[in-house]
CSV table of C-alpha atoms and ligand atoms in Angstrom, one decimal:
chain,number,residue,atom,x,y,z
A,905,UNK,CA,-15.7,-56.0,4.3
A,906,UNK,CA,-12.9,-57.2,1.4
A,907,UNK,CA,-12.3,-60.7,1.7
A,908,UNK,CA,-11.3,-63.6,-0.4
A,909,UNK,CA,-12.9,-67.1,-1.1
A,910,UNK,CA,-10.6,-70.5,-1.8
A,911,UNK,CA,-11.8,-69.9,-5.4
A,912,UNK,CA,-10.9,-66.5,-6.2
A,913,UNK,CA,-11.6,-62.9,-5.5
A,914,UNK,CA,-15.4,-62.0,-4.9
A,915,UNK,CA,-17.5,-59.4,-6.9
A,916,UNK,CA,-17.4,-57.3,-3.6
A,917,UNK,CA,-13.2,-57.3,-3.8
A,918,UNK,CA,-12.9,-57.0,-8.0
A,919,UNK,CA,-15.2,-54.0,-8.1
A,920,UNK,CA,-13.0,-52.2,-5.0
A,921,UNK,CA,-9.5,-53.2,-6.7
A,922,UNK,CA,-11.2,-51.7,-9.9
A,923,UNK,CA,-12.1,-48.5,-7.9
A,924,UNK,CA,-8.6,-48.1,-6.1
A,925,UNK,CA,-6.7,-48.8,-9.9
A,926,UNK,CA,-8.9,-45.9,-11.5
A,927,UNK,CA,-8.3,-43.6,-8.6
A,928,UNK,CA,-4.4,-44.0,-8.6
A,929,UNK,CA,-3.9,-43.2,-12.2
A,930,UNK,CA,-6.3,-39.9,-11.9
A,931,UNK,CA,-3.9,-39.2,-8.9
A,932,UNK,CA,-1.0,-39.9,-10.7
A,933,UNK,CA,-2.1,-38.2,-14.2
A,934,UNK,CA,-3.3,-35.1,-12.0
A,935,UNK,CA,0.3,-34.8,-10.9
A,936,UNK,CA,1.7,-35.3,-14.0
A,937,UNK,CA,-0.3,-32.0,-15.2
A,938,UNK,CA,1.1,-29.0,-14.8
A,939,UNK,CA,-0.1,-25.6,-15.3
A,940,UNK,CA,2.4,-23.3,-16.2
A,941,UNK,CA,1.9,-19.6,-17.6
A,942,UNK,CA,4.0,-19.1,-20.1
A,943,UNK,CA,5.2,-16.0,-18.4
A,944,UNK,CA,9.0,-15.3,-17.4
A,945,UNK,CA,9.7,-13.8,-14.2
A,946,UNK,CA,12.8,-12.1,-13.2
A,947,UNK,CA,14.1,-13.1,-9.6
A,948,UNK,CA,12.5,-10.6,-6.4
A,949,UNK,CA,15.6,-8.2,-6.2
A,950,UNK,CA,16.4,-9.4,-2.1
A,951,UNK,CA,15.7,-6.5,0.2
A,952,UNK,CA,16.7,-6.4,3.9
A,953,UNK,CA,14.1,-5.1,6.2
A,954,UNK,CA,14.8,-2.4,8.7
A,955,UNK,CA,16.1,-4.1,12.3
A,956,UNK,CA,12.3,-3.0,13.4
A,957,UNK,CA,9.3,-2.4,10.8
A,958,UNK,CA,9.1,1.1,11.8
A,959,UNK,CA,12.8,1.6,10.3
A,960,UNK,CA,13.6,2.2,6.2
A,961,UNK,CA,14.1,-1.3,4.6
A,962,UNK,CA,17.3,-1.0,2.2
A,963,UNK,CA,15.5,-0.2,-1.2
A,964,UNK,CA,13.7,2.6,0.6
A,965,UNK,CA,14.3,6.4,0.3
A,966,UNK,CA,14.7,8.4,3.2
A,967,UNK,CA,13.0,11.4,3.9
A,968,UNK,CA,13.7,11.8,7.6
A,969,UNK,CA,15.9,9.4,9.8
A,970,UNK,CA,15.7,12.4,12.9
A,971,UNK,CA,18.8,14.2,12.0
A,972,UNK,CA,17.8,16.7,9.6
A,973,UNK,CA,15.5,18.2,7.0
A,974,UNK,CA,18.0,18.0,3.8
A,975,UNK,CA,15.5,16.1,2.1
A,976,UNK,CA,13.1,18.6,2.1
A,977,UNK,CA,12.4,22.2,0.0
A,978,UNK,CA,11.4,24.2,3.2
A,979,UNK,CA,13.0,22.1,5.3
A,980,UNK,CA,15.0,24.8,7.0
A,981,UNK,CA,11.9,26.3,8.5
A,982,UNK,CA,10.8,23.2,10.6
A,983,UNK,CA,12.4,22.3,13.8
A,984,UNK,CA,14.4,19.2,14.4
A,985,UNK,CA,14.1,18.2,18.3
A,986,UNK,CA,14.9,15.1,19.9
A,987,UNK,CA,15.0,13.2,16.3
A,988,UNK,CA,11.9,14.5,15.6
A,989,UNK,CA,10.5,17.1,13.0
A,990,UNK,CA,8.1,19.6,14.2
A,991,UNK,CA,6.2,21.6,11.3
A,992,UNK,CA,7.0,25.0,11.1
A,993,UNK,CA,6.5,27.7,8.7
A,994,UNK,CA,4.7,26.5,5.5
A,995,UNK,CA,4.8,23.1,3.8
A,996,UNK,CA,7.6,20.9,3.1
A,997,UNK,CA,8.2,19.4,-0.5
A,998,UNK,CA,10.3,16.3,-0.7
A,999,UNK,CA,13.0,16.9,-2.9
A,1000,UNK,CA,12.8,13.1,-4.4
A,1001,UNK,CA,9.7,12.2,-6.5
A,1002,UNK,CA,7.5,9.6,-6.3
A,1003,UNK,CA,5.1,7.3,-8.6
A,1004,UNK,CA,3.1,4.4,-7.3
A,1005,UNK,CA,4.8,4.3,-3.8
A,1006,UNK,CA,4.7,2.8,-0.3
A,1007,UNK,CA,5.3,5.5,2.4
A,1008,UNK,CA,5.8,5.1,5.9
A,1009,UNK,CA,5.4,8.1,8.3
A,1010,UNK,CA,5.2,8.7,12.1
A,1011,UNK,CA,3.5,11.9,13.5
A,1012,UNK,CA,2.4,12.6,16.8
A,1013,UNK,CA,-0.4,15.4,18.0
A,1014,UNK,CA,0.4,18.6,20.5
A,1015,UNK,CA,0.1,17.5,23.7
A,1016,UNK,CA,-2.1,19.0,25.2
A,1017,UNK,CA,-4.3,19.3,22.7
A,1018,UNK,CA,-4.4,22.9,21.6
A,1019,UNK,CA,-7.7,23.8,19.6
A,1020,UNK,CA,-10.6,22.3,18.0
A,1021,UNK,CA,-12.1,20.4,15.3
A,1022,UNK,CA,-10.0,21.2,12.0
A,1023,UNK,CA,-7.6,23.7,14.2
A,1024,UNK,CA,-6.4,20.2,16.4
A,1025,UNK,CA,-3.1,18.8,15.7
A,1026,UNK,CA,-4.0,19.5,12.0
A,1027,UNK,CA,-1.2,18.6,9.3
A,1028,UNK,CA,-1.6,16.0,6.5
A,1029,UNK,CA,0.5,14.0,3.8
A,1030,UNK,CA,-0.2,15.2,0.1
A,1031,UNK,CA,0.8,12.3,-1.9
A,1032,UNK,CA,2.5,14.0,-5.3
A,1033,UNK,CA,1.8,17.0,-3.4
A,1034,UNK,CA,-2.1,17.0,-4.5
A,1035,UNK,CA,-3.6,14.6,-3.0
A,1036,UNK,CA,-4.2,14.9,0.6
A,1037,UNK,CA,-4.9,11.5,3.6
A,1038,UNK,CA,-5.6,13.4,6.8
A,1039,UNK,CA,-3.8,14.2,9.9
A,1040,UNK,CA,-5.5,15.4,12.6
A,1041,UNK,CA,-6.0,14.7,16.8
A,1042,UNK,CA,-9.0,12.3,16.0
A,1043,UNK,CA,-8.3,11.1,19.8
A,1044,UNK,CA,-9.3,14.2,21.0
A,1045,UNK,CA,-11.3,16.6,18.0
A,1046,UNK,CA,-14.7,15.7,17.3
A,1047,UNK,CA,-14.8,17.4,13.4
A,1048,UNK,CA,-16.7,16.1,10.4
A,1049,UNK,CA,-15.7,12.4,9.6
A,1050,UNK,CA,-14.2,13.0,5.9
A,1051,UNK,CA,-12.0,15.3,7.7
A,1052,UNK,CA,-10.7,13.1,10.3
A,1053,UNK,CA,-7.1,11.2,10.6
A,1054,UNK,CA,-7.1,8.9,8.0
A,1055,UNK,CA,-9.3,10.3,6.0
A,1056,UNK,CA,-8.8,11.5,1.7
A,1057,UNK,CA,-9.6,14.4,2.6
A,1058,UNK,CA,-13.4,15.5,1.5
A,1059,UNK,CA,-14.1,12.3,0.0
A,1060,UNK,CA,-14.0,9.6,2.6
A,1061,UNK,CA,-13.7,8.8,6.4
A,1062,UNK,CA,-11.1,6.2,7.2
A,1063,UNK,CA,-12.8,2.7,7.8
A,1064,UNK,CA,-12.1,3.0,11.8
A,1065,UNK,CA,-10.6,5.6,13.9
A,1066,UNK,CA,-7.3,3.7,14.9
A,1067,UNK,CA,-6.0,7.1,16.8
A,1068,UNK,CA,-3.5,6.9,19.7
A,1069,UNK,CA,-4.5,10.3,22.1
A,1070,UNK,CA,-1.8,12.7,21.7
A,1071,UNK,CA,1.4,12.4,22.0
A,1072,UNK,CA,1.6,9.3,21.3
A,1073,UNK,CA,3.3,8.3,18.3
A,1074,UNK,CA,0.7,7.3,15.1
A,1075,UNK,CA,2.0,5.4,12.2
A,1076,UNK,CA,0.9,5.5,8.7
A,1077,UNK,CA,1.9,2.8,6.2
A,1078,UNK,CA,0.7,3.6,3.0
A,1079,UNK,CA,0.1,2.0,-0.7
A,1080,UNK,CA,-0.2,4.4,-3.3
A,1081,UNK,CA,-1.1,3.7,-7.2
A,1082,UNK,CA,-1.2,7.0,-8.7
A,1083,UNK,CA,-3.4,8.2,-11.3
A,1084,UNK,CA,-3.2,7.5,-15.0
A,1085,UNK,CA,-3.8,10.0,-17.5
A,1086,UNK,CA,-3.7,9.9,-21.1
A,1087,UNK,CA,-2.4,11.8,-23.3
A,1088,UNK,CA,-5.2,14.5,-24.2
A,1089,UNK,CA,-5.5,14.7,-20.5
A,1090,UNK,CA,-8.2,12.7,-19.9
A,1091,UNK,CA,-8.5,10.1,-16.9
A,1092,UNK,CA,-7.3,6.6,-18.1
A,1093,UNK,CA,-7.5,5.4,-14.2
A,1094,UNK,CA,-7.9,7.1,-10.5
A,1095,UNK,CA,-5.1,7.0,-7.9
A,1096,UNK,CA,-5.9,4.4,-5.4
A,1097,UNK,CA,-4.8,4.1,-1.8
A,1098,UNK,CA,-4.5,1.6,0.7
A,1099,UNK,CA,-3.6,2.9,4.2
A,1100,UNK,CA,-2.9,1.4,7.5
A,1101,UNK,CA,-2.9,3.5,10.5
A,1102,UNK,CA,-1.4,1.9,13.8
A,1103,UNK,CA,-1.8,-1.6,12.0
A,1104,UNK,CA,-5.5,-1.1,11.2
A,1105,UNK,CA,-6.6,-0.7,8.0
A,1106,UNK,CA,-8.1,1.9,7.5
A,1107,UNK,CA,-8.4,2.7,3.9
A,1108,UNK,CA,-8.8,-0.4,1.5
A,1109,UNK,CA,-7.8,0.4,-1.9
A,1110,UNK,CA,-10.0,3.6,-2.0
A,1111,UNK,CA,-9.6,5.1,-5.9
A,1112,UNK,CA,-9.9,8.8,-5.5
A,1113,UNK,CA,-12.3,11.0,-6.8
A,1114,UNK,CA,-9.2,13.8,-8.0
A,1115,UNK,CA,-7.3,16.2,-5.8
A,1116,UNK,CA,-8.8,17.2,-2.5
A,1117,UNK,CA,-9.3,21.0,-2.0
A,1118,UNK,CA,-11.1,22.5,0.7
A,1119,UNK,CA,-13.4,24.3,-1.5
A,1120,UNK,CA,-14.8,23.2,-4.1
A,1121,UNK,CA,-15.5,19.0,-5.7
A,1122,UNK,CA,-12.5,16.6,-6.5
A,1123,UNK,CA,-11.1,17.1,-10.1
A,1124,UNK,CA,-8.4,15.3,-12.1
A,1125,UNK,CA,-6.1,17.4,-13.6
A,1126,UNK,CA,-3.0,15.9,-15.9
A,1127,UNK,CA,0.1,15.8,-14.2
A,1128,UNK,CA,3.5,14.3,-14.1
A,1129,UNK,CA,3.5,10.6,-13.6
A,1130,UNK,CA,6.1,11.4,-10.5
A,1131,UNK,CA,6.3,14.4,-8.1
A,1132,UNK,CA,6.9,15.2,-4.4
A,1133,UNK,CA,5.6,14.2,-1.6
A,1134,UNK,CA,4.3,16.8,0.4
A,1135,UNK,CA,3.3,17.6,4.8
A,1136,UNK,CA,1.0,20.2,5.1
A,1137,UNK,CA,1.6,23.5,7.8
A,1138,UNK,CA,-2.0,23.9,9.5
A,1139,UNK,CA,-0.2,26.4,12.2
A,1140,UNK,CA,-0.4,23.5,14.9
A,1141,UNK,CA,3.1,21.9,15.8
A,1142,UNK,CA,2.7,17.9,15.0
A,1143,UNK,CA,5.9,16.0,15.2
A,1144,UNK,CA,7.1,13.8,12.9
A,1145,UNK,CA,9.9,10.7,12.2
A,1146,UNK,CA,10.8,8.4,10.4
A,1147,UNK,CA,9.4,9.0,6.9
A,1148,UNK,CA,10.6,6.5,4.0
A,1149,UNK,CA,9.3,5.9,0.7
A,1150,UNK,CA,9.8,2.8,-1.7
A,1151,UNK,CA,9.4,3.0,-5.5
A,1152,UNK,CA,6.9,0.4,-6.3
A,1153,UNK,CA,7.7,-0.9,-9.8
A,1154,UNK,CA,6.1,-3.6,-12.0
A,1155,UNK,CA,8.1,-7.0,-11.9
A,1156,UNK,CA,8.3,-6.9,-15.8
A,1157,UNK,CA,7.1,-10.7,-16.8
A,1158,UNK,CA,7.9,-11.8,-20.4
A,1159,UNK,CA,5.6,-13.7,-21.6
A,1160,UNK,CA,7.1,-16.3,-23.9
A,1161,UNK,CA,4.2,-18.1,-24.9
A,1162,UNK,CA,0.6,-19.2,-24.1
A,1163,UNK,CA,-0.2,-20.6,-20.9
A,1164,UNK,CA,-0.4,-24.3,-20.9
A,1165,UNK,CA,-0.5,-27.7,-19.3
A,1166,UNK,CA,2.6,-29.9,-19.6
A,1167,UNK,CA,2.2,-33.6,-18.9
A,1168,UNK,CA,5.4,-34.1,-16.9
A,1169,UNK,CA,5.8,-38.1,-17.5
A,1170,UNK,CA,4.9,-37.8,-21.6
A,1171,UNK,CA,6.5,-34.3,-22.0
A,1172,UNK,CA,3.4,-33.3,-24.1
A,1173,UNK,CA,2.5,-29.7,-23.7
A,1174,UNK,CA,-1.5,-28.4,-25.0
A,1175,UNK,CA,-1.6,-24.6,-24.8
A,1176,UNK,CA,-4.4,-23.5,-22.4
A,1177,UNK,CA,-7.0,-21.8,-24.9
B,2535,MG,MG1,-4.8,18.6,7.0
């Protein structure tokens, strides 16, 4: 195709060297932009992962490692078995409180089943003790599907039912943005929650419609921007382990100035408008 006569380059080989010029400085001048934001991040703090995923990374808080309940108001009333916690008489409260959070939690339904629909391996996590993600033997109770495992509770099914039959051991890993609220008490954003049951997902950022009583609608109502975690006593013995939390903070960028493009072999910088 590209060739040469005695007397010179051709048209064919001018207009192709032409072509290859233009497209090396574009190559080069696109490299020699560089977007950069403007904003000024501190260094990710280095955490170290527990030896398996299922175990508390080192930033986390622990709520139960399977020796005993000291984390917990009402602990004292729930068994500890095995390294396991078994509910008991009423609810637990965590004695830590929690914000915007990721929880882990293992629980595992009677087995045998004992009881039906609502009555079956019935317990449930109320993140800041108000807002409630279901836990239930969806393996083996057939009840109504915004009342299922996985489910916020009243206002929506999980996205699959991910349930291991009973006992088994079920993991939860939860992302939880809480709710913001201004200061005359009105709603400024919903809570949100992203869970993952058994490594499905389950629940994909889902922004609640308020708290999650049995009977009557959802409704926001001010509260503290951190308070405890709570696991619900339906009067059915579900087991539970290893339960950690992680504060979830904001990494706290500084922007310094305006986003812009620098040109890396002239130094000249244009702010990005
Ligand atoms: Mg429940």
């Amino acid at each position: 195709m590209i060739r040469a006569t005695q007397a010179g380059w051709t048209k064919q080989v001018g207009f192709q060297a032409i072509l290859s010029g233009l497209m090396a400085i574009s190559a080069a001048s696109a490299q020699a932009e560089e977007y950069l934001s403007g904003i000024e991040w501190p260094k990710p703090v280095m955490v170290t992962p527990g030896a398996e995923n299922s175990l508390p990374p080192s930033d986390a808080v622990v709520l139960f490692d399977g020796k005993d309940m000291s984390a917990w108001q009402n602990g004292e009333n729930w068994l500890v078995e095995n390294g396991e916690a078994v509910v008991g008489k009423g609810q637990i409260v965590s004695k830590a409180k929690f914000g915007d959070c990721q929880v882990h939690i293992e629980w595992s339904a009677p087995n045998p089943p004992q009881g039906e629909g609502q009555g079956c391996g019935n317990s449930g996590l109320f993140l800041m003790g108000t807002y409630e993600i279901q836990i239930l033997d969806s393996y083996s109770s057939k009840t109504y599907p915004d009342g299922q495992a996985g489910a916020i509770y009243k206002q929506t099914p999980p996205l699959v039912n991910a349930m291991r039959p009973p006992g088994e051991w079920n993991t939860y890993d939860i992302i939880w943005t809480r709710p913001r609220f201004a200061a005359d008490g009105s709603l400024e954003s919903p809570a949100a929650i992203t869970a993952i049951h058994n490594g499905v997902l389950v629940l994909n950022h889902f922004e609640l419609l308020g708290d999650t009583p049995y009977h009557r609608p959802a409704a926001y109502k001010k509260h503290a921007d951190r308070l405890p975690l709570s696991i619900q006593d339906h009067g059915n013995p579900v087991r539970f382990r290893n339960i950690w939390v992680r504060d979830l903070k904001p990494r706290g960028g500084k922007r310094v100035r305006p986003a812009f493009i620098r040109n890396n072999q002239t130094g000249k910088e244009t702010d990005v408008k």
